[in-house]
């Protein structure tokens, strides 16, 4: 019988996950499917019940369900609990297990594209304190960063998140960028700014050390205005597409039983799909 997996979100039409998983299903000649399903927040519990009854082997959970879906799981991986969000579920013996592979995706992308990115492991800066910041912050803490500045438009949101996640996190307003940048060997954007070409106003990247790495989890466009500005002054950058590809690997392996590979072909396929 065909093994069925999904990605649920609302909206979901923009998701590139079906492209990735269908590529792997075909490449590995697996009798499986992976479909995008629009699920409204009010229908999430019912969807999980369908899953529990065997409609799917599992799938991915995306915006706006990553945090609320955690409560519908029967078991939750320790790291997902720390992050406070799940992005992957798997059904086993009628039980739904939730996990979070965004952290693995974020780290694997940087490890692959900039192998020395965490050798200094001291101070870094994360822009944004929304859902997407959670996995990134826990990842940076786990990799041994001693000082993690969390800058957000709304200071209270950053303060709340820093207190909740517990670690070397320090909340600041975006206006503190210039004051803090000189200490930071890594800058990560987790806000939605950059999506479809929008840009940060008044972020002077020249305040960062010349050795700093700048990365963005936004991948539409691949070269966000932030990454372009960093490249223009000679800073090293890593785009966010690798995070999307790497976070998909453990889910696929769990559902379909084979570990898929991120090939240049796959990356090119997704790059083409996100090109303007
Ligand atoms: P996600 O779950 O994708 O992270 P989110 O929870 O809505 O989405 O968070 C979006 C993040 O982008 C937040 O940090 C938000 O800042 P606020 O907490 O102040 O809302 C940030 N963000 C979105 N639009 C922004 C803008 N125009 N300027 C600055 N920050 C912005």
Coordinates of C-alpha atoms and ligand atoms in Angstrom, one line a residue:
X1 CA 0.0 0.0 0.0
X2 CA 1.2 3.5 -0.8
X3 CA 2.8 5.2 2.2
X4 CA 1.2 8.6 2.6
X5 CA 2.8 11.7 4.1
X6 CA 1.9 15.4 4.1
X7 CA 2.7 19.0 4.9
X8 CA 0.0 20.9 6.7
X9 CA -0.2 24.7 7.1
X10 CA -2.4 27.6 6.4
X11 CA -1.9 28.9 3.7
X12 CA 0.1 26.0 2.2
X13 CA 0.1 26.5 -1.5
X14 CA 3.5 28.2 -1.4
X15 CA 5.2 25.2 0.3
X16 CA 8.3 23.8 -1.5
X17 CA 8.2 20.7 0.6
X18 CA 6.2 18.6 -1.9
X19 CA 8.8 19.3 -4.6
X20 CA 11.6 18.0 -2.3
X21 CA 9.9 14.9 -1.0
X22 CA 8.4 13.9 -4.4
X23 CA 11.9 14.3 -5.9
X24 CA 13.2 11.8 -3.4
X25 CA 10.3 9.4 -3.7
X26 CA 11.0 9.2 -7.4
X27 CA 14.8 9.0 -7.1
X28 CA 14.5 6.2 -4.6
X29 CA 11.6 4.5 -6.4
X30 CA 9.5 4.4 -3.3
X31 CA 5.8 3.7 -3.4
X32 CA 4.8 6.8 -1.4
X33 CA 3.1 10.1 -1.6
X34 CA 3.6 13.6 0.0
X35 CA 0.8 16.1 -0.4
X36 CA 0.3 19.7 0.8
X37 CA -2.9 20.0 2.8
X38 CA -4.5 23.3 3.9
X39 CA -5.6 22.9 7.5
X40 CA -7.3 25.7 9.4
X41 CA -6.2 26.3 13.0
X42 CA -9.7 25.1 14.2
X43 CA -9.3 21.8 12.3
X44 CA -5.9 20.9 13.6
X45 CA -7.1 18.5 16.3
X46 CA -9.4 16.7 13.9
X47 CA -6.6 16.3 11.4
X48 CA -4.4 14.8 14.1
X49 CA -7.2 12.4 14.9
X50 CA -7.4 11.2 11.3
X51 CA -3.6 10.7 11.4
X52 CA -3.9 8.7 14.6
X53 CA -6.5 6.4 12.8
X54 CA -4.0 5.6 10.1
X55 CA -4.6 8.0 7.2
X56 CA -1.0 9.0 7.1
X57 CA 2.4 7.7 8.2
X58 CA 3.3 11.3 9.2
X59 CA 4.3 14.6 7.8
X60 CA 5.5 18.1 8.2
X61 CA 3.8 20.9 10.2
X62 CA 4.3 24.5 9.2
X63 CA 3.1 28.0 9.9
X64 CA 0.8 28.7 11.8
X65 CA 0.6 25.3 13.5
X66 CA 4.2 24.6 14.7
X67 CA 3.5 25.6 18.3
X68 CA -0.1 24.6 18.7
X69 CA 0.4 21.1 17.2
X70 CA 2.7 20.1 20.0
X71 CA -0.2 19.7 22.3
X72 CA -1.9 17.2 20.0
X73 CA 1.1 14.8 19.9
X74 CA 1.2 11.7 22.2
X75 CA 5.0 12.0 22.6
X76 CA 7.3 14.8 21.9
X77 CA 11.1 14.7 21.3
X78 CA 13.0 16.5 24.1
X79 CA 14.6 19.0 21.7
X80 CA 11.1 19.9 20.3
X81 CA 9.9 20.5 23.8
X82 CA 12.8 22.8 24.5
X83 CA 12.1 24.7 21.3
X84 CA 8.4 24.8 22.1
X85 CA 7.4 23.8 18.5
X86 CA 7.3 20.8 16.2
X87 CA 7.8 20.6 12.4
X88 CA 7.6 16.8 11.9
X89 CA 5.3 14.1 13.1
X90 CA 5.3 10.3 12.7
X91 CA 2.6 7.8 13.6
X92 CA 3.6 4.5 15.2
X93 CA 1.1 2.1 16.6
X94 CA -1.6 4.7 16.7
X95 CA 0.6 7.2 18.6
X96 CA 1.8 10.5 17.1
X97 CA 5.4 11.4 17.9
X98 CA 6.3 15.1 17.3
X99 CA 9.9 16.3 16.6
X100 CA 11.7 19.4 15.4
X101 CA 14.2 19.1 12.6
X102 CA 14.5 22.8 12.0
X103 CA 17.4 22.9 14.4
X104 CA 19.2 20.1 12.5
X105 CA 18.5 21.9 9.3
X106 CA 19.8 25.2 10.5
X107 CA 23.1 23.6 11.8
X108 CA 23.6 21.3 8.8
X109 CA 23.3 24.2 6.4
X110 CA 26.0 26.2 8.1
X111 CA 28.2 23.2 8.7
X112 CA 28.0 22.3 5.0
X113 CA 28.4 25.8 3.6
X114 CA 30.8 27.4 6.2
X115 CA 32.5 24.7 8.1
X116 CA 34.3 27.2 10.4
X117 CA 31.2 29.1 11.3
X118 CA 31.1 28.1 15.0
X119 CA 34.8 27.7 15.8
X120 CA 34.9 31.0 17.8
X121 CA 31.6 30.2 19.6
X122 CA 31.3 33.3 21.6
X123 CA 28.9 36.0 20.6
X124 CA 26.2 36.1 18.0
X125 CA 23.1 38.1 17.1
X126 CA 19.7 36.8 16.1
X127 CA 17.2 39.2 14.5
X128 CA 13.6 38.3 15.3
X129 CA 11.8 36.6 18.2
X130 CA 8.9 34.9 16.5
X131 CA 8.3 31.2 15.9
X132 CA 11.1 30.9 13.5
X133 CA 13.7 32.2 16.0
X134 CA 13.0 29.4 18.5
X135 CA 14.9 26.5 16.8
X136 CA 17.7 28.8 15.8
X137 CA 18.2 30.1 19.4
X138 CA 18.2 26.6 20.8
X139 CA 20.7 25.4 18.1
X140 CA 23.1 28.3 18.8
X141 CA 22.9 27.6 22.6
X142 CA 23.6 23.9 22.0
X143 CA 26.6 24.7 19.8
X144 CA 28.2 26.6 22.7
X145 CA 27.6 30.3 21.9
X146 CA 28.2 32.1 25.2
X147 CA 26.3 35.3 24.4
X148 CA 23.3 35.3 22.1
X149 CA 21.7 38.7 21.5
X150 CA 18.1 38.6 20.4
X151 CA 17.1 41.8 18.6
X152 CA 13.4 42.4 17.9
X153 CA 11.1 45.2 16.7
X154 CA 9.0 44.6 19.8
X155 CA 11.3 44.4 22.7
X156 CA 8.8 42.7 25.1
X157 CA 8.4 39.7 22.7
X158 CA 12.2 39.2 22.7
X159 CA 12.3 39.5 26.5
X160 CA 9.5 36.9 26.8
X161 CA 11.2 34.4 24.4
X162 CA 14.6 34.8 26.1
X163 CA 13.1 34.1 29.5
X164 CA 11.1 31.1 28.2
X165 CA 14.0 29.4 26.4
X166 CA 16.5 29.7 29.2
X167 CA 20.1 30.2 28.1
X168 CA 22.6 32.9 27.4
X169 CA 20.0 35.0 25.6
X170 CA 19.8 38.8 25.9
X171 CA 16.8 40.7 24.6
X172 CA 17.4 44.0 22.8
X173 CA 15.6 46.4 20.5
X174 CA 16.6 46.5 16.8
X175 CA 18.0 50.0 17.5
X176 CA 20.8 48.4 19.6
X177 CA 22.3 46.7 16.5
X178 CA 25.1 49.3 16.1
X179 CA 26.1 49.1 19.8
X180 CA 26.3 45.3 19.8
X181 CA 27.5 44.3 16.3
X182 CA 31.3 44.7 16.8
X183 CA 31.2 41.7 19.2
X184 CA 29.3 39.4 16.9
X185 CA 30.9 36.8 14.7
X186 CA 27.5 35.6 13.4
X187 CA 24.3 37.4 12.4
X188 CA 21.1 35.4 11.7
X189 CA 17.9 36.8 10.4
X190 CA 14.8 34.9 11.5
X191 CA 12.2 37.7 10.8
X192 CA 10.1 37.7 7.8
X193 CA 11.9 40.8 6.5
X194 CA 13.7 39.9 3.3
X195 CA 10.8 37.9 2.0
X196 CA 9.9 39.1 -1.5
X197 CA 12.7 41.6 -1.4
X198 CA 11.7 43.7 1.7
X199 CA 14.7 45.2 3.6
X200 CA 15.7 46.2 7.1
X201 CA 16.0 50.0 7.5
X202 CA 19.0 51.4 9.2
X203 CA 21.0 48.2 9.9
X204 CA 24.7 49.2 9.4
X205 CA 26.4 45.9 8.7
X206 CA 29.8 47.6 8.5
X207 CA 29.7 47.6 12.3
X208 CA 30.1 43.8 12.3
X209 CA 33.7 42.4 12.4
X210 CA 35.2 41.7 8.9
X211 CA 35.2 37.9 9.8
X212 CA 31.5 37.8 10.6
X213 CA 29.2 35.4 8.8
X214 CA 25.7 36.5 7.9
X215 CA 22.9 34.0 7.3
X216 CA 19.1 34.3 6.6
X217 CA 16.5 31.7 7.1
X218 CA 14.4 33.5 4.4
X219 CA 15.0 31.9 1.0
X220 CA 12.6 33.8 -1.2
X221 CA 14.5 35.4 -2.7
X222 CA 17.7 33.3 -2.3
X223 CA 19.8 36.4 -2.0
X224 CA 17.8 38.6 0.4
X225 CA 18.6 42.3 0.6
X226 CA 20.4 41.5 3.9
X227 CA 22.6 38.9 2.3
X228 CA 23.3 41.2 -0.7
X229 CA 24.3 44.1 1.6
X230 CA 26.6 41.8 3.5
X231 CA 28.2 40.5 0.3
X232 CA 28.6 44.0 -0.9
X233 CA 30.9 44.9 2.0
X234 CA 32.8 41.6 1.8
X235 CA 31.2 39.6 4.6
X236 CA 30.7 35.8 4.2
X237 CA 27.1 34.8 3.7
X238 CA 25.0 31.5 3.7
X239 CA 21.5 31.5 2.2
X240 CA 18.5 29.8 3.8
X241 CA 17.7 27.2 1.2
X242 CA 20.0 24.6 2.7
X243 CA 18.1 24.8 6.0
X244 CA 14.9 23.9 4.1
X245 CA 16.6 20.9 2.4
X246 CA 18.4 19.6 5.5
X247 CA 15.3 19.8 7.8
X248 CA 13.5 17.5 5.3
X249 CA 15.9 14.6 5.5
X250 CA 15.1 13.1 8.9
X251 CA 11.3 13.3 8.3
X252 CA 11.6 11.5 4.9
X253 CA 13.9 8.8 6.4
X254 CA 11.4 8.2 9.3
X255 CA 8.4 7.9 7.1
X256 CA 9.8 6.0 4.1
X257 CA 12.7 4.1 5.6
X258 CA 15.5 5.4 3.4
X259 CA 17.9 8.3 4.0
X260 CA 17.6 10.7 1.0
X261 CA 20.5 12.8 -0.4
X262 CA 20.6 16.5 -1.1
X263 CA 22.0 16.5 -4.6
X264 CA 22.9 19.6 -6.7
X265 CA 20.0 18.5 -9.0
X266 CA 17.5 18.8 -6.1
X267 CA 18.9 22.2 -5.1
X268 CA 18.7 23.4 -8.7
X269 CA 15.1 22.2 -8.9
X270 CA 14.0 24.1 -5.8
X271 CA 16.0 27.2 -6.8
X272 CA 14.1 27.2 -10.1
X273 CA 10.8 27.0 -8.3
X274 CA 11.6 30.0 -6.0
X275 CA 13.1 32.1 -8.7
X276 CA 11.1 35.3 -9.3
Ligands
LIG1 P1 7.5 33.4 12.4 O1 6.7 32.4 13.1 O2 7.7 33.1 10.9 O3 8.8 33.7 13.0 P2 6.2 35.6 13.5 O4 6.0 34.8 14.8 O5 5.0 36.5 13.1 O6 6.6 34.7 12.3 O7 7.4 36.5 13.7 C1 7.9 37.3 12.8 C2 9.1 38.1 13.3 O8 9.5 39.0 12.3 C3 8.9 38.8 14.6 O9 10.2 38.8 15.3 C4 8.5 40.2 14.1 O10 8.8 41.2 15.0 P3 7.7 41.7 16.1 O11 7.8 40.7 17.2 O12 8.0 43.0 16.5 O13 6.3 41.6 15.4 C5 9.4 40.3 12.9 N1 8.9 41.3 11.9 C6 7.9 41.1 11.0 N2 7.8 42.2 10.3 C7 8.7 43.1 10.7 C8 9.0 44.4 10.3 N3 8.4 45.1 9.3 N4 10.0 45.0 11.0 C9 10.7 44.4 12.0 N5 10.4 43.2 12.4 C10 9.5 42.5 11.8

